[in-house]
XYZ file of C-alpha atoms in Angstrom:
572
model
C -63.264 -23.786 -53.053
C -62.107 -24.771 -49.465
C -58.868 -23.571 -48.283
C -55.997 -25.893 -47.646
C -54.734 -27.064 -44.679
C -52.170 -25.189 -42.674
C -48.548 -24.869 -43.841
C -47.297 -26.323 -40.558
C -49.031 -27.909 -37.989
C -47.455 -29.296 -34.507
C -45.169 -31.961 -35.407
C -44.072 -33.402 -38.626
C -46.077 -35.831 -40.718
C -48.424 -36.425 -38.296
C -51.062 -34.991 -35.657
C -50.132 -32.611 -32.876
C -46.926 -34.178 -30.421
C -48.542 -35.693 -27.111
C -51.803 -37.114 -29.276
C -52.185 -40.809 -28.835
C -51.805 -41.481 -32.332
C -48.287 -40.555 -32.280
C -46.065 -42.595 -30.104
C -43.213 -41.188 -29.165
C -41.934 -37.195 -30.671
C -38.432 -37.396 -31.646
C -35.990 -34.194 -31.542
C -36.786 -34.049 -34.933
C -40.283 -34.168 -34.787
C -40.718 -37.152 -36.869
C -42.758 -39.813 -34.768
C -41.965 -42.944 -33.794
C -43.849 -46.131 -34.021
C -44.693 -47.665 -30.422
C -42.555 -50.752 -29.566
C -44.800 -53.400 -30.977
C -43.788 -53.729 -34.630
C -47.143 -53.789 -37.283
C -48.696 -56.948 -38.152
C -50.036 -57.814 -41.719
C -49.165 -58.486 -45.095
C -46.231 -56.105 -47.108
C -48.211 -53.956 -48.340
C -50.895 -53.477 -45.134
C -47.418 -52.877 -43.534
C -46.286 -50.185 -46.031
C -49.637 -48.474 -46.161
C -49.422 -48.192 -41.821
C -45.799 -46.535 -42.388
C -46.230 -44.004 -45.008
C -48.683 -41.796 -43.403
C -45.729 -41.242 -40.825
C -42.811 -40.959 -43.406
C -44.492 -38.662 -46.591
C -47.215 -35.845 -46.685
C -49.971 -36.033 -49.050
C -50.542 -32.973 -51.231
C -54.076 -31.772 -51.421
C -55.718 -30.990 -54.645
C -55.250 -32.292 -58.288
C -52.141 -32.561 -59.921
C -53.817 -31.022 -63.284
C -54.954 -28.391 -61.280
C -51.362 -27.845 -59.923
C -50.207 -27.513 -62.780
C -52.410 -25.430 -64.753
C -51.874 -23.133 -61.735
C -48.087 -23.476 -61.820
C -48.042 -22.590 -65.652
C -50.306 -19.599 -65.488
C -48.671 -17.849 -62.617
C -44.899 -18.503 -64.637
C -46.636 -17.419 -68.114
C -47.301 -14.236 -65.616
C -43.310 -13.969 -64.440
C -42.141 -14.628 -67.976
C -44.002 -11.547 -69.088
C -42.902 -9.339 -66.406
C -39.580 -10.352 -66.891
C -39.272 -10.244 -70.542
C -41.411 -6.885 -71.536
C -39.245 -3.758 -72.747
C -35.915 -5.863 -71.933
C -34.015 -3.818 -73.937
C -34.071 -1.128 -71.783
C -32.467 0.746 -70.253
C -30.416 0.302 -73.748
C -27.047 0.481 -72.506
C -24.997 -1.926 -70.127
C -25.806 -1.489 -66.440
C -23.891 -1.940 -63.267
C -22.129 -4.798 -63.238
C -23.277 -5.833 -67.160
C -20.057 -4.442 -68.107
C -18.026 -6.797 -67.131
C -20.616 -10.212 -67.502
C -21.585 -9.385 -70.832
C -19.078 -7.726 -72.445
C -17.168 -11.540 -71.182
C -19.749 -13.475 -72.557
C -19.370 -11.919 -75.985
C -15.346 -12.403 -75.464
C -16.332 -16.287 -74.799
C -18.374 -16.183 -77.389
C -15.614 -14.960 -79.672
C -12.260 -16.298 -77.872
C -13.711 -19.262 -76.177
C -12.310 -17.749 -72.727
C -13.133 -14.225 -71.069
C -10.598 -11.373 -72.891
C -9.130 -7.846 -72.144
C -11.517 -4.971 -73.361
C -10.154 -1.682 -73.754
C -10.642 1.023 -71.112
C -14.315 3.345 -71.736
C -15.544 0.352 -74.006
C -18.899 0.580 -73.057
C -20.859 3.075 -75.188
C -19.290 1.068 -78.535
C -20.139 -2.027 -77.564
C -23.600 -0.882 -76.932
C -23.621 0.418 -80.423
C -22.353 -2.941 -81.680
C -18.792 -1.678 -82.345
C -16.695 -5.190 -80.331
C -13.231 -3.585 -81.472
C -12.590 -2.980 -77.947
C -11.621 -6.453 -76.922
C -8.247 -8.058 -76.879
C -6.660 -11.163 -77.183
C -5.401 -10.690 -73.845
C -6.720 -12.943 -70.934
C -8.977 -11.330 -68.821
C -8.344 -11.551 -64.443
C -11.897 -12.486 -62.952
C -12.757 -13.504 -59.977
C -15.979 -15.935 -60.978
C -16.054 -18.991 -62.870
C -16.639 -19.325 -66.396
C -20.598 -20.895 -66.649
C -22.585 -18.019 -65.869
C -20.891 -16.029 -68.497
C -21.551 -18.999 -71.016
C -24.997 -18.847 -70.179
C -25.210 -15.176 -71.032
C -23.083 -16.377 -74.225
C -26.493 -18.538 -75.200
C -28.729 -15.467 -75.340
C -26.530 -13.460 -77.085
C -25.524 -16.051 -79.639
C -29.163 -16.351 -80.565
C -30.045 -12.952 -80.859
C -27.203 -11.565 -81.677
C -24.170 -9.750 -79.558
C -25.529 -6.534 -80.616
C -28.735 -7.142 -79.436
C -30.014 -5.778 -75.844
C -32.171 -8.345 -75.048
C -30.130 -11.277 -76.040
C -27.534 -9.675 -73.001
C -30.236 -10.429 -70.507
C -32.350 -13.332 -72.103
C -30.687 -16.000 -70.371
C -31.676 -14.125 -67.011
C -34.853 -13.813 -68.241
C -35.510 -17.180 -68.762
C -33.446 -18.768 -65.372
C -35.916 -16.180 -63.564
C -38.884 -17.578 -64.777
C -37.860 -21.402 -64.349
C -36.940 -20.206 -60.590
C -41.063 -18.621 -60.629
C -41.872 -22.163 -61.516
C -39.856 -24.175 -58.917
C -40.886 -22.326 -56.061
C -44.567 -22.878 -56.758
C -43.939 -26.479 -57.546
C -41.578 -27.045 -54.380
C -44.072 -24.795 -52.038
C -46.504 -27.257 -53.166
C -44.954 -30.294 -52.214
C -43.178 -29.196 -49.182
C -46.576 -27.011 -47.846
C -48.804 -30.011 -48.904
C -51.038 -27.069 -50.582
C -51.752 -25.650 -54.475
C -52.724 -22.220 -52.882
C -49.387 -21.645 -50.733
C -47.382 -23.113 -53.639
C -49.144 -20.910 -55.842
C -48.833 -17.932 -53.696
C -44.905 -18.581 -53.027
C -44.419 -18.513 -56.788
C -46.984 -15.115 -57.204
C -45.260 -12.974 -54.643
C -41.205 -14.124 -55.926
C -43.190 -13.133 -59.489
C -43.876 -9.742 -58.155
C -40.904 -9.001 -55.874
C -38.655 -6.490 -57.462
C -35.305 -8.109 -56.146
C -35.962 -11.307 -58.526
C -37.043 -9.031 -61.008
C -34.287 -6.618 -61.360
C -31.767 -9.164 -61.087
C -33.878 -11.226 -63.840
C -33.936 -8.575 -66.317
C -29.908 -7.808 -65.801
C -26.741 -9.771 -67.184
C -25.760 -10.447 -64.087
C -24.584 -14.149 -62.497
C -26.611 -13.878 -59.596
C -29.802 -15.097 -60.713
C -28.424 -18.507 -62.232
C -26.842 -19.218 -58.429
C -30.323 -18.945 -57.333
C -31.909 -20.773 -59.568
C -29.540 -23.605 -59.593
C -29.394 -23.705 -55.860
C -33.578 -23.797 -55.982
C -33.443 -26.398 -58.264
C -30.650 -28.827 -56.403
C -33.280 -27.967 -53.397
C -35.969 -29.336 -55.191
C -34.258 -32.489 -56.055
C -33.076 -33.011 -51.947
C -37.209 -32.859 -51.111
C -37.803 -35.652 -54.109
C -34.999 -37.337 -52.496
C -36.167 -37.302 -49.124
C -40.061 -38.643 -50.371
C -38.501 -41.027 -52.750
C -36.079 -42.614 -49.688
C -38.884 -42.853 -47.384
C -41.377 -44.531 -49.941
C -38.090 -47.017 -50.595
C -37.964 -47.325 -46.538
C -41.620 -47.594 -45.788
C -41.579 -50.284 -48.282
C -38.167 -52.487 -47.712
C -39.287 -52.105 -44.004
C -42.761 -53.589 -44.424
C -41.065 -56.167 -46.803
C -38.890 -57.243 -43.774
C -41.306 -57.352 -40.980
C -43.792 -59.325 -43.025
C -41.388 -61.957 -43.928
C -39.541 -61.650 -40.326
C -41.847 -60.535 -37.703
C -39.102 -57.833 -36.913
C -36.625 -55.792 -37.989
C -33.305 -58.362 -37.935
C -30.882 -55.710 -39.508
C -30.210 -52.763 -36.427
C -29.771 -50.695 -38.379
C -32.378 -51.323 -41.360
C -32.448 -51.842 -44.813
C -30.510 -50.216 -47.273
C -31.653 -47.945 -49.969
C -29.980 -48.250 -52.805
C -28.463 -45.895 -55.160
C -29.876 -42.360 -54.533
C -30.819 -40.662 -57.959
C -32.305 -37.600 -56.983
C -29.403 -36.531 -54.440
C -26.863 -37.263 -57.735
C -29.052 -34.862 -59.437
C -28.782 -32.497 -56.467
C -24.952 -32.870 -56.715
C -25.153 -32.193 -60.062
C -26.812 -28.886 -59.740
C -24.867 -28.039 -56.796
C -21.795 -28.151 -59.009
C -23.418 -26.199 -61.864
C -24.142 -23.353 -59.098
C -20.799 -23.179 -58.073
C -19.432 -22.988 -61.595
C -21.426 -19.671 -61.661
C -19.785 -18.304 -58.070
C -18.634 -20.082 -55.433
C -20.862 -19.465 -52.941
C -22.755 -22.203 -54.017
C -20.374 -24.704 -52.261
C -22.573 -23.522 -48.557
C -25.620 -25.006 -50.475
C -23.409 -28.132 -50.488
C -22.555 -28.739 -46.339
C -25.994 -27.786 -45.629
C -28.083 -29.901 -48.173
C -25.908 -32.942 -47.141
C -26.512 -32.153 -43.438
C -30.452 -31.911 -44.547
C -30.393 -35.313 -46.268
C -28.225 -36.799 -43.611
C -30.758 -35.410 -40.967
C -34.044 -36.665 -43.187
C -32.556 -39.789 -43.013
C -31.819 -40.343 -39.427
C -35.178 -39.143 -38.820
C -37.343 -41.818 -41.348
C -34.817 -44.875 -39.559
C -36.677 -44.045 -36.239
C -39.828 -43.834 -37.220
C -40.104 -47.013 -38.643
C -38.330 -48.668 -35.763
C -34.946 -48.993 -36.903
C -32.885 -49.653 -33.146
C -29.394 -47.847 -34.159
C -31.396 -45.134 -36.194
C -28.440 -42.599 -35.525
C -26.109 -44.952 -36.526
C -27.959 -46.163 -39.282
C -29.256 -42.513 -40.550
C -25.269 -40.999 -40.295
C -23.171 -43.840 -41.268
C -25.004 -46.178 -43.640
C -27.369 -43.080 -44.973
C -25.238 -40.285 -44.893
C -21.950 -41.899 -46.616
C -23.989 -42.931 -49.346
C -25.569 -39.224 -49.404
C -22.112 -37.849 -49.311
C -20.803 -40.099 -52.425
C -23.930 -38.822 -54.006
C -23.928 -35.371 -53.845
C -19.796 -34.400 -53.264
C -18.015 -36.323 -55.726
C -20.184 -34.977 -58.747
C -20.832 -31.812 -57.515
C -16.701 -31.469 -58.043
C -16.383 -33.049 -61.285
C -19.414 -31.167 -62.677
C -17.888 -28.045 -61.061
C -14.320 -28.462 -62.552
C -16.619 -29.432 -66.189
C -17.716 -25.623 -65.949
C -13.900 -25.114 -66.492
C -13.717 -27.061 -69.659
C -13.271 -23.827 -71.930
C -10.348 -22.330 -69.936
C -8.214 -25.804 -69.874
C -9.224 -25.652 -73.901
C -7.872 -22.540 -74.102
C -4.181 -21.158 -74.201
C -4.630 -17.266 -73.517
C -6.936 -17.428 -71.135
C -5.992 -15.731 -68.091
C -3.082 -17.812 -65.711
C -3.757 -20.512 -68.335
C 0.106 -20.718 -68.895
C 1.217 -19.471 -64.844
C 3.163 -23.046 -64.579
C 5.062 -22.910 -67.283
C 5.828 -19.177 -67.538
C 5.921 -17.919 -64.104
C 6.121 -20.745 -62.031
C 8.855 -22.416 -63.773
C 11.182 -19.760 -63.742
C 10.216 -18.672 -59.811
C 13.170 -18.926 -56.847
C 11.309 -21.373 -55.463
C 8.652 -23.132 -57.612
C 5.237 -24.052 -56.306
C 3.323 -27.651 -56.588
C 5.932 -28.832 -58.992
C 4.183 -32.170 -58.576
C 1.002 -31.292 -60.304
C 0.382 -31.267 -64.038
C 1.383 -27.523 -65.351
C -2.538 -27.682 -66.453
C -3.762 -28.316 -62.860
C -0.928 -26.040 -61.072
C -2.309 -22.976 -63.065
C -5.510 -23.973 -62.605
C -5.230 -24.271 -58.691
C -3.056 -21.006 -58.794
C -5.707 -19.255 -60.476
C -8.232 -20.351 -57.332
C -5.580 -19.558 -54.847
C -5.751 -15.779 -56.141
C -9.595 -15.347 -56.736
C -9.602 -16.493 -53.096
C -7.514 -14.004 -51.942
C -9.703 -11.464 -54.019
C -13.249 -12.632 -52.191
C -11.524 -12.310 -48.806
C -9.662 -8.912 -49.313
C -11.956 -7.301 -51.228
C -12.238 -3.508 -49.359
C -13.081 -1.069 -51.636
C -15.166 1.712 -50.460
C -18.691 1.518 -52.218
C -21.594 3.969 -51.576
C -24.109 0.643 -51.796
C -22.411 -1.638 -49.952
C -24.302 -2.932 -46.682
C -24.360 -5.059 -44.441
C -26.159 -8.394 -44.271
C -28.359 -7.580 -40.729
C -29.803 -4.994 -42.964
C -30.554 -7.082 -46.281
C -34.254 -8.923 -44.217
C -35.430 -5.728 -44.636
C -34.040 -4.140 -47.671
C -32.561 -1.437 -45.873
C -29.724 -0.346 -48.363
C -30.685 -1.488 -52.127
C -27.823 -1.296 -54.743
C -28.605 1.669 -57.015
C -28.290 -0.811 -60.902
C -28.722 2.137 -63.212
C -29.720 6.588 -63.297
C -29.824 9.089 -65.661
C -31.959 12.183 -66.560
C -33.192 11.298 -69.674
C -35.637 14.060 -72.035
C -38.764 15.216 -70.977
C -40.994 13.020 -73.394
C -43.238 15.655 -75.883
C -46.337 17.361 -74.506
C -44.830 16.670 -70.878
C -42.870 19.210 -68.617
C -40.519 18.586 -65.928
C -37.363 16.641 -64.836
C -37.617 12.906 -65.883
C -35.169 10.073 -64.825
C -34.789 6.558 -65.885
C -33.502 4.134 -62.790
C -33.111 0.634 -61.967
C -33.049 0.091 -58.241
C -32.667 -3.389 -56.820
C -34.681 -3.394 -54.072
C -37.343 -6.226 -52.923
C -40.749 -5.563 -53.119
C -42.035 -4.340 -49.411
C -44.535 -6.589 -48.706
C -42.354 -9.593 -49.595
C -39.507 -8.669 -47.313
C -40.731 -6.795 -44.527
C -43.900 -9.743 -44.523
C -41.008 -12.058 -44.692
C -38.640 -10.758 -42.028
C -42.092 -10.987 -39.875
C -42.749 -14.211 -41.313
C -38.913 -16.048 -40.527
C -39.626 -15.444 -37.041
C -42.828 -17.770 -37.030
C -40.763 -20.271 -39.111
C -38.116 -20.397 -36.518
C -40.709 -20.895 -33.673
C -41.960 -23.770 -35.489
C -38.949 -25.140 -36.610
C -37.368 -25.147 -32.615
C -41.039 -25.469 -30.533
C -43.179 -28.143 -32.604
C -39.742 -29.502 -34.647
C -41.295 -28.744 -38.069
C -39.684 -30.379 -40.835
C -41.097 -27.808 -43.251
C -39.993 -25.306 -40.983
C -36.502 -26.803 -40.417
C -36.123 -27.064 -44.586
C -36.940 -23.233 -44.922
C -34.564 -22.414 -42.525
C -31.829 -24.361 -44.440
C -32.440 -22.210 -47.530
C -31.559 -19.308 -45.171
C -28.795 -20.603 -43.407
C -27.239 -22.017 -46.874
C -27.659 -18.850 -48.993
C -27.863 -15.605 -46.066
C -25.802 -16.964 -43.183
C -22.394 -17.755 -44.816
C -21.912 -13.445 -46.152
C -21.805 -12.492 -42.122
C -18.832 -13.935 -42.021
C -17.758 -10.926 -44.244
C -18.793 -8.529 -41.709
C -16.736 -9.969 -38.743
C -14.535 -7.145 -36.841
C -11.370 -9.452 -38.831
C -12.918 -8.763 -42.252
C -14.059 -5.515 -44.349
C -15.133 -7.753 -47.858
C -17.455 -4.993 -49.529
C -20.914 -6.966 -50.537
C -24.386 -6.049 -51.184
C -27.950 -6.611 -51.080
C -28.971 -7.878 -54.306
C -26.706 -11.129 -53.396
C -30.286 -11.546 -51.442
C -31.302 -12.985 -54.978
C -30.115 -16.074 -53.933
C -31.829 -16.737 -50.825
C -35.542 -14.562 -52.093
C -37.081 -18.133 -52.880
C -36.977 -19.403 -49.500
C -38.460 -15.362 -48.184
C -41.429 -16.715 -50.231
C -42.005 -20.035 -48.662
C -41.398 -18.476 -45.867
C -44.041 -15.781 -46.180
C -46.423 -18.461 -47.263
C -45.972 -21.205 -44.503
C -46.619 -18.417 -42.448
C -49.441 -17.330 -44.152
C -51.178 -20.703 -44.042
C -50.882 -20.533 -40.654
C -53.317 -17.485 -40.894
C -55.367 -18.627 -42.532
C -56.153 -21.962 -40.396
C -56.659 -25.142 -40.472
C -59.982 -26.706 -42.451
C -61.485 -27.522 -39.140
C -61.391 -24.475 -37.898
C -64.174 -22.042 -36.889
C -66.057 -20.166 -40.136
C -65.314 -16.746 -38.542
C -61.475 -17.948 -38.569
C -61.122 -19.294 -41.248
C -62.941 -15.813 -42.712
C -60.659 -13.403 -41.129
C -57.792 -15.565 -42.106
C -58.889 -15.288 -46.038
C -59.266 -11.607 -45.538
C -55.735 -11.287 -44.085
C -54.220 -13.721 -46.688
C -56.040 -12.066 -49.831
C -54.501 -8.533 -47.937
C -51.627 -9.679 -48.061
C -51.151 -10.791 -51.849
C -53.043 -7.692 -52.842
C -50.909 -5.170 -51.164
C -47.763 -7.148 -53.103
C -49.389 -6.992 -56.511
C -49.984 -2.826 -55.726
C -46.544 -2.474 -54.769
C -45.391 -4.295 -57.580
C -47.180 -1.753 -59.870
C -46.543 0.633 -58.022
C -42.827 0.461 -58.146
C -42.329 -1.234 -61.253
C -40.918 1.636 -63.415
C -37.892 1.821 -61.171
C -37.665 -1.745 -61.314
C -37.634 -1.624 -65.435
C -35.664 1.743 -65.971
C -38.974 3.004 -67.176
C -38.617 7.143 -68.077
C -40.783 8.479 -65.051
C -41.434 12.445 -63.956
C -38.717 12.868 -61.167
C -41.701 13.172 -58.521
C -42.682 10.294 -58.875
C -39.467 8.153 -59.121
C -38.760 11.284 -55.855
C -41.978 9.559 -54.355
C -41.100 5.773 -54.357
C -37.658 7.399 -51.679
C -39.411 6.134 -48.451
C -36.346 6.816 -46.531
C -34.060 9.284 -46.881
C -30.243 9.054 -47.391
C -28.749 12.254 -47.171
C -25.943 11.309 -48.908
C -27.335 10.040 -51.805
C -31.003 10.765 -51.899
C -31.136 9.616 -55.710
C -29.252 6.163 -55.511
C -30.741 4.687 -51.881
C -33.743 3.483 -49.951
C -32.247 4.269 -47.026
């Protein structure tokens, strides 16, 4: 089997910038076509631009697929084996899930009783109140926990964390389907999706009740749609262009045809909005998808020889893009919210007409009472994610989280040495990335950023926006002005584009198919070396990944770097 192409080459869509097959190399590295307009029917016409607007994908689509379903059957199983343990709510499970079950039960999140934790493990729910619950998050990604445990029962373990489970193994599955399509290659999609299968981050976080993992898969998937988006809009251009030119001789319209309703970008609004009705920092994924589309856009209207291709790409494209994406990103988000405006004990639900009402001076009195709570409730979770200081021995900060230097200790105990064994065991759950996925990947962003500003990668560029919309926004937190306490598992949310990132760069090892045999050779060797070393790891550190009971040497022997603070609960 020959290896694919390269992740990136120089340049976009096309050969190396400078080659005479190019024209002229915009800032965006998208080429344009050389002043004299094609000649020839529609469809000769079409067939001339496409090359330049949309990459071909190498290989089979049966065989992409059969790939892509293998390597998820793979994730599924590491993400659903032994579930149920450890059997007892974990970190932050104790407030998701023990909500979930309250929606489940109150149709809004309710009061539980202080020390509630070992009897609702035990299936005792008498802790919970009627009470409205003060939280900070919006109410989907508790729902979705809701779905697991309403088919398996509240009582049972695994229905806590099924819904995880499952949004972690659809995530496997997008990123080898998107690495496909946006590295033109089966193997680099395929590898993307094998190394976020085997990276103990996505893992941890998949096997937890936590909300975490649905923002990152919702963001992946709104991602997804924004690449079908930008092929779909270029086909549309490529072919409304030719359609012009044939009948014309020329472009008449400066600023080019229009496209027409954009489906895929409603979709990506759609699960924008769904993301954000898990935690807010979805809305980043929002400004810098639009930017993305806007950016795709202005980039396509100059290759085909659109004159006011700014103007054209920003005004006429990115309006449109905005009315796609914004508006029903909001009303899906404020959907997510359906339960609490159902409700009348959920928490603020009643702030208008009981608080505000009665206050010296009364605030919005021109909204609904329904909308004024509702807004009031925002204005205080605000102030929450912005003042949030509480000292935390795993908080971190973000400069650190490339490299996994201070993981966020999930679950420990001593549990009993197991029969015909001897020694102190432990059970732990540490959220920490697998090695050779970050540290390759910290390595690997550099290379992406050199393409992306050198050769004006689009590939490149679209990593990078996964980074900048999902790891950039949380330094903001870490400003000299602001002490908010986070931590690195929010990496979950930005691991996908690690991957791609580790694989573009890895394609670039491996060189391109012209290349010479003793290349191309050492390139395989590197690349195999690479995936090998992750699988290892992944075995290797897999029971504190799971909670598995392991001999305190060995769990002692996975402590690469010391903290003498904490030695049991940190990496570092």
């Amino acid at each position: 089997m020959s290896a694919p192409p390269p992740a990136a080459a120089p340049g976009v869509d096309e050969p190396p910038p400078g080659s005479p097959a190019t024209g002229r190399t915009g800032a965006t590295g998208t080429a344009t076509l050389d002043a004299e307009q094609p000649h020839g029917s529609a469809a000769e016409i079409r067939d001339a631009l496409l090359p330049r607007l949309v990459r071909s994908v190498e290989g089979s689509r049966a065989v992409g697929w059969t790939v892509a379903l293998v390597i998820t059957a793979f994730a599924a199983v590491l993400r659903l084996v032994n579930l149920d343990r450890p059997a007892r709510l974990i970190f932050d499970e104790t407030y998701y899930v023990k909500q979930a079950y309250s929606m489940l039960v109150l149709g809004y999140e309710g009061d539980w009783a202080d020390d509630s934790d070992p009897a609702f493990a035990r299936g005792d729910f008498s802790g919970l109140t009627t009470n409205g619950d003060y939280v900070v998050h919006p109410p989907l990604g508790k729902w979705l926990i809701a779905i697991g445990m309403k088919l398996l029962g509240p009582e049972s373990i695994v229905g806590w964390r099924l819904s995880a489970a499952i949004a972690g193994t659809i995530s496997v599955l997008l990123v080898i389907r998107i690495g496909r399509r946006l590295l033109g290659s089966t193997l680099l999609g395929a590898t993307a999706g094998l190394l976020l299968a085997v990276d103990g981050m996505h893992l941890v976080l998949s096997r937890t009740g936590l909300l975490d993992i649905f923002v990152s898969t919702f963001v992946l998937a709104a991602f997804g749609t924004l690449l079908l988006d930008r092929d779909r809009t270029r086909r549309i251009l490529a072919a409304r262009t030719a359609e012009a030119i044939a009948r014309d001789g020329t472009l008449k319209d400066p600023w080019g045809p229009r496209l027409g309703v954009r489906w895929w970008l409603v979709a990506t609004g759609v699960l924008l909005g769904l993301a954000c009705g898990v935690k807010w920092s979805g809305i980043y994924a929002v400004a810098v998808f639009g930017i993305a589309a806007v950016a795709w856009s202005i980039a396509a209207r100059r290759t085909v020889g659109v004159r006011l291709w700014v103007g054209a790409g920003a005004v006429r494209d990115g309006i449109s893009s905005a009315l796609a994406m914004v508006p029903i990103a909001v009303v899906t988000y404020v959907a997510c919210w359906t339960s609490w405006f159902a409700s009348t004990n959920a928490y603020n639900r009643q702030w208008a007409v009981e608080v505000n009402a009665v206050a010296a001076e009364p605030q919005r009195t021109w909204l609904p009472d329904t909308l004024n709570s509702w807004w009031e409730y925002h204005l205080q979770a605000w102030h929450f994610h912005t003042t949030l200081e509480s000292e935390h021995s795993y908080s971190s900060h973000p400069i650190g989280w490339l490299l996994q230097m201070r993981p966020t200790s999930f679950a420990w105990q001593d549990v009993d040495t197991p029969a015909g064994a001897s020694g102190r065991w432990v059970e732990a759950v540490l959220a920490l990335g697998n090695p050779v996925v970050w540290w390759g990947g910290a390595a690997a962003l550099l290379v992406v950023i050199w393409f992306a500003v050198r050769h004006r990668d689009w590939r490149a560029w679209a990593i990078l926006a996964g980074y900048v919309a999902m790891y950039l926004p949380w330094f903001s937190y870490s400003l000299p002005f602001s002490n908010r306490t986070i931590f690195t598992f929010y990496t979950v949310a930005f691991v996908p584009y690690v991957v791609l990132a580790l694989a573009y760069a890895l394609g670039l090892v491996l060189g391109p198919p012209g290349a010479s045999v003793q290349r191309r050779r050492t390139g395989s060797w590197v690349f195999a070396g690479v995936v090998a070393a992750a699988l290892l790891l992944a075995a290797f550190f897999w029971p504190i990944w799971t909670g598995t009971p392991i001999p305190y040497d060995y769990w002692y022997a996975h402590m690469w770097f010391h903290n003498n603070e904490s030695l049991h609960v940190g990496w570092i």
